[in-house]
XYZ file of C-alpha atoms in Angstrom:
324
model
C 0.000 0.000 0.000
C 1.383 3.410 -0.995
C 2.020 5.768 1.906
C 0.360 9.162 2.005
C 2.424 12.125 0.890
C 3.776 13.975 3.945
C 2.364 17.391 4.734
C 5.105 19.974 4.291
C 3.115 23.001 5.490
C 3.985 23.615 9.140
C 0.794 25.670 9.469
C -1.099 22.410 9.019
C 1.002 20.410 11.440
C 3.456 19.172 8.845
C 7.240 19.184 8.772
C 9.796 20.294 6.220
C 12.037 17.893 4.361
C 15.781 18.523 4.770
C 15.841 20.129 1.328
C 12.907 22.400 2.171
C 14.475 23.370 5.472
C 17.725 24.298 3.732
C 15.883 26.384 1.142
C 13.771 28.121 3.804
C 16.838 28.813 5.951
C 18.578 30.446 2.990
C 15.496 32.550 2.188
C 15.124 33.645 5.806
C 18.787 34.638 6.185
C 18.654 36.546 2.899
C 15.494 38.420 3.921
C 16.940 39.341 7.314
C 20.100 40.635 5.653
C 18.089 42.703 3.163
C 15.942 44.101 5.960
C 19.004 45.111 7.948
C 20.472 46.831 4.882
C 17.170 48.567 4.057
C 16.861 50.060 7.529
C 20.352 51.494 7.301
C 19.255 53.620 4.358
C 17.683 57.059 4.834
C 13.946 57.106 4.112
C 14.292 58.822 0.736
C 17.035 56.456 -0.351
C 14.973 53.428 0.694
C 12.007 54.677 -1.301
C 14.225 55.270 -4.334
C 15.726 51.773 -4.072
C 12.299 50.139 -3.766
C 10.988 52.152 -6.679
C 13.972 51.075 -8.784
C 13.311 47.449 -7.844
C 9.723 47.915 -8.959
C 10.931 49.166 -12.346
C 13.310 46.220 -12.661
C 10.480 43.803 -11.835
C 8.318 45.465 -14.483
C 11.020 44.870 -17.107
C 12.107 41.322 -16.204
C 8.719 39.781 -15.307
C 6.710 39.802 -18.547
C 4.092 37.328 -17.304
C 3.392 39.403 -14.196
C 3.322 42.526 -16.358
C 0.620 40.938 -18.520
C -1.389 39.967 -15.425
C -1.340 43.551 -14.139
C -2.223 44.965 -17.566
C -5.156 42.568 -17.915
C -6.399 43.430 -14.424
C -6.256 47.164 -15.111
C -8.136 46.729 -18.375
C -10.816 44.682 -16.642
C -11.293 47.257 -13.913
C -10.849 50.508 -15.791
C -11.241 49.807 -19.486
C -9.210 52.191 -21.647
C -7.356 54.498 -19.258
C -4.131 56.369 -18.647
C -3.123 54.043 -15.792
C -0.218 51.844 -16.864
C 1.127 48.623 -15.405
C 4.470 50.272 -14.749
C 2.873 52.687 -12.279
C 1.399 49.724 -10.363
C 4.836 48.121 -10.017
C 6.477 51.318 -8.788
C 3.637 52.400 -6.484
C 3.392 49.010 -4.785
C 7.184 49.064 -4.402
C 6.871 52.433 -2.654
C 4.284 50.890 -0.337
C 6.905 48.281 0.570
C 9.286 51.074 1.534
C 6.539 52.645 3.636
C 5.957 49.354 5.455
C 9.669 48.928 6.147
C 9.737 52.432 7.639
C 7.364 51.183 10.344
C 10.240 49.060 11.663
C 12.238 52.196 12.442
C 12.227 53.201 16.124
C 10.294 56.393 16.670
C 8.446 56.271 13.347
C 4.926 57.623 13.877
C 2.172 56.089 11.779
C 0.583 59.516 11.524
C 3.722 61.016 10.008
C 2.833 59.697 6.550
C -0.882 58.972 6.750
C -3.857 60.817 8.222
C -7.419 60.073 9.284
C -9.887 62.693 8.123
C -12.415 64.011 10.690
C -15.460 62.491 8.962
C -13.912 59.014 8.986
C -12.832 59.446 12.610
C -16.428 60.251 13.511
C -17.868 57.282 11.569
C -15.502 54.834 13.257
C -15.998 56.295 16.742
C -19.784 56.156 16.401
C -19.687 52.536 15.218
C -17.528 51.523 18.188
C -19.746 53.463 20.602
C -22.669 51.148 19.809
C -20.867 48.507 21.874
C -21.373 45.453 19.659
C -17.940 45.562 18.078
C -16.987 46.589 14.559
C -16.199 44.375 11.576
C -13.600 46.493 9.778
C -13.303 45.406 6.135
C -10.168 46.550 4.329
C -8.163 45.951 1.170
C -4.509 45.711 0.180
C -4.734 49.283 -1.050
C -2.019 51.818 -0.343
C -0.127 51.604 2.974
C -2.581 49.221 4.667
C -0.132 48.177 7.389
C 0.339 51.827 8.359
C -3.446 52.260 8.425
C -3.855 49.724 11.241
C -1.029 51.368 13.195
C -2.564 54.811 12.655
C -5.958 53.723 13.995
C -4.327 52.443 17.168
C -2.322 55.664 17.378
C -5.624 57.552 17.179
C -6.887 55.625 20.220
C -9.041 52.981 18.516
C -8.892 49.334 19.709
C -7.958 47.325 16.610
C -7.097 43.681 15.953
C -6.539 42.145 12.529
C -7.247 38.659 11.231
C -4.125 37.372 9.491
C -2.688 34.232 7.945
C 0.509 32.834 9.419
C 3.539 32.694 7.156
C 4.689 29.339 5.798
C 7.766 29.954 7.954
C 7.050 30.769 11.642
C 10.140 32.997 11.679
C 8.475 35.304 9.157
C 5.341 35.382 11.299
C 7.510 36.724 14.088
C 8.812 39.395 11.714
C 5.195 40.433 11.083
C 4.779 40.714 14.839
C 7.811 43.006 15.015
C 5.917 45.274 12.654
C 2.553 45.193 14.438
C 2.930 44.297 18.109
C 4.998 47.327 19.222
C 2.341 49.579 17.671
C -0.511 47.932 19.560
C -1.986 46.107 16.567
C -3.071 42.645 17.699
C -2.948 39.832 15.138
C -5.516 37.028 15.283
C -4.064 34.191 13.215
C -6.861 32.257 11.593
C -4.888 29.014 11.406
C -4.444 28.778 15.170
C -6.735 26.921 17.516
C -9.428 29.141 18.989
C -9.176 31.842 16.303
C -12.949 32.088 15.909
C -13.372 32.426 19.679
C -10.718 35.152 19.773
C -12.600 37.128 17.104
C -15.860 36.740 19.025
C -14.204 37.928 22.229
C -12.790 41.022 20.566
C -16.212 41.969 19.223
C -17.910 41.181 22.530
C -15.575 43.684 24.185
C -16.697 46.337 21.714
C -13.457 46.363 19.739
C -12.795 46.399 16.001
C -11.572 43.364 14.076
C -10.063 43.939 10.649
C -10.447 41.645 7.644
C -8.643 41.945 4.293
C -11.022 40.500 1.691
C -9.801 41.685 -1.719
C -7.388 38.807 -2.422
C -8.577 35.150 -2.602
C -7.763 33.032 0.453
C -8.317 29.413 1.444
C -11.400 30.168 3.510
C -15.136 29.848 2.758
C -15.739 32.355 -0.030
C -18.320 33.531 -2.529
C -17.963 34.949 -6.009
C -18.518 38.673 -6.349
C -17.706 41.358 -8.888
C -14.639 43.343 -7.875
C -12.792 45.781 -10.092
C -14.346 44.473 -13.290
C -13.926 40.752 -12.667
C -15.598 37.890 -10.818
C -13.377 37.017 -7.863
C -13.613 35.062 -4.636
C -14.159 37.079 -1.479
C -14.267 35.590 2.034
C -17.799 35.348 3.412
C -16.625 35.277 7.042
C -16.851 39.031 7.776
C -20.481 39.187 6.646
C -21.371 36.013 8.523
C -19.784 37.236 11.743
C -21.301 40.715 11.505
C -24.825 39.414 10.945
C -24.561 36.774 13.658
C -23.389 39.303 16.238
C -25.174 42.358 14.769
C -21.821 44.120 14.830
C -21.355 47.347 12.918
C -19.653 47.012 9.525
C -17.313 49.622 8.088
C -15.091 49.693 5.019
C -11.771 51.367 5.691
C -9.021 51.853 3.127
C -6.215 54.198 2.252
C -6.806 56.757 -0.473
C -4.780 59.463 -2.215
C -5.214 62.824 -0.537
C -6.920 64.367 -3.566
C -9.807 61.874 -3.344
C -10.977 62.979 0.098
C -10.982 65.731 2.640
C -7.662 66.540 4.245
C -7.997 69.436 6.612
C -4.234 69.788 6.931
C -3.873 70.267 3.184
C -1.244 67.524 3.046
C -0.383 65.580 -0.100
C 0.009 62.392 1.945
C -2.537 59.570 1.687
C -5.536 59.509 3.989
C -7.703 56.817 5.553
C -11.342 56.790 4.499
C -13.912 54.928 6.604
C -17.585 54.547 5.687
C -20.462 52.601 7.225
C -22.100 49.676 5.417
C -25.795 49.356 6.368
C -27.099 46.024 7.623
C -30.116 46.906 9.770
C -32.443 45.726 6.982
C -30.767 42.295 6.822
C -31.517 39.157 8.810
C -29.116 36.393 9.938
C -29.802 34.068 6.958
C -27.394 33.069 4.190
C -29.129 35.293 1.627
C -28.447 38.299 3.858
C -24.776 37.299 3.957
C -24.652 37.495 0.184
C -26.358 40.881 0.099
C -23.949 42.270 2.686
C -20.921 40.990 0.773
C -22.283 42.618 -2.391
C -22.511 45.940 -0.559
C -19.007 45.547 0.813
C -17.406 44.652 -2.519
C -19.226 47.490 -4.282
C -17.662 49.948 -1.856
C -14.237 48.320 -2.186
C -14.496 48.462 -5.964
C -15.140 52.198 -5.804
C -12.081 52.670 -3.576
C -9.807 50.569 -5.799
C -10.945 52.383 -8.951
C -9.955 55.669 -7.294
C -6.374 54.476 -6.683
C -5.683 51.436 -8.893
C -1.924 52.019 -8.958
C -1.719 51.216 -5.243
C -3.730 47.968 -5.261
C -1.801 44.758 -4.600
C -4.668 42.701 -6.037
C -3.594 43.709 -9.538
C -0.940 40.979 -9.303
C -3.496 38.178 -8.784
C -4.286 36.303 -12.046
C -7.929 36.527 -13.067
C -8.164 32.788 -13.723
C -7.163 31.763 -10.206
C -10.499 32.373 -8.399
C -12.365 30.203 -10.905
C -9.973 27.317 -10.288
C -10.398 27.550 -6.516
C -14.119 28.205 -6.409
C -15.299 24.612 -6.131
C -13.217 23.942 -3.040
C -13.976 27.176 -1.267
C -17.517 28.292 -2.033
C -19.763 27.186 0.885
C -22.839 27.348 -1.330
């Protein structure tokens, strides 16, 4: 009888083969060395280096370039937005994230929360049933979570552990010192941890714009049918928690009382009082959420990480993930 293939994913209780361990050790050491070098650079130099790397990636990765071009065409049709600007803008977002590892770096130094969004979020939290905070990989999303904590809001984020636990610890170096709590969905008791956060009247953040191996439904997002996790809608309806969509946006697309050219955080409420706890209501709520996310992405497509996800991938995964 043939033996079952061993599970190599440590997130699923597996173990690495010697060859995998060697490869992962090399990758980890290389990343740590690059991080150390990056943080030695002044901020402007780091941004310039990351931008240059983005340009290099645009030139040497033709398949990825085609994916981004196809995604932009699907979402925008004929437009002046080019794939090259996506590569360089996302690379600049990497530099912004690395800056958060610098001691003394304030989240609010490069991102702001406009008064209207502050009010929307505060009012949602004041209702006392917790807030399901739906976000996207749009602009400096890591800085957004840190900024909300800096502004005095209680925020936790649902995250996926890295394939290598050492990289998960690197994520924690980015978030934990800034008061952003990570709830790792692969760990035992994750669902209970989310429920506890909401029961305490806190906000729990979910990134839903990129397909994940969780129960999902197909929705239209930026001109294409994609898989979006159904969990946020299910949790919000079950607990009658407030739902908000919060993303980063370029300063020109919203109010910025300080007159700064830096990006801002926009937060808006998604209504659910007219919805019941049934599965049809879950679908309606997800449609409302994705419609709002689509509007945000269309306003700043250059800064959306989802442009790098092939359009064919959600279709291939749908059968295994769609709970309906």
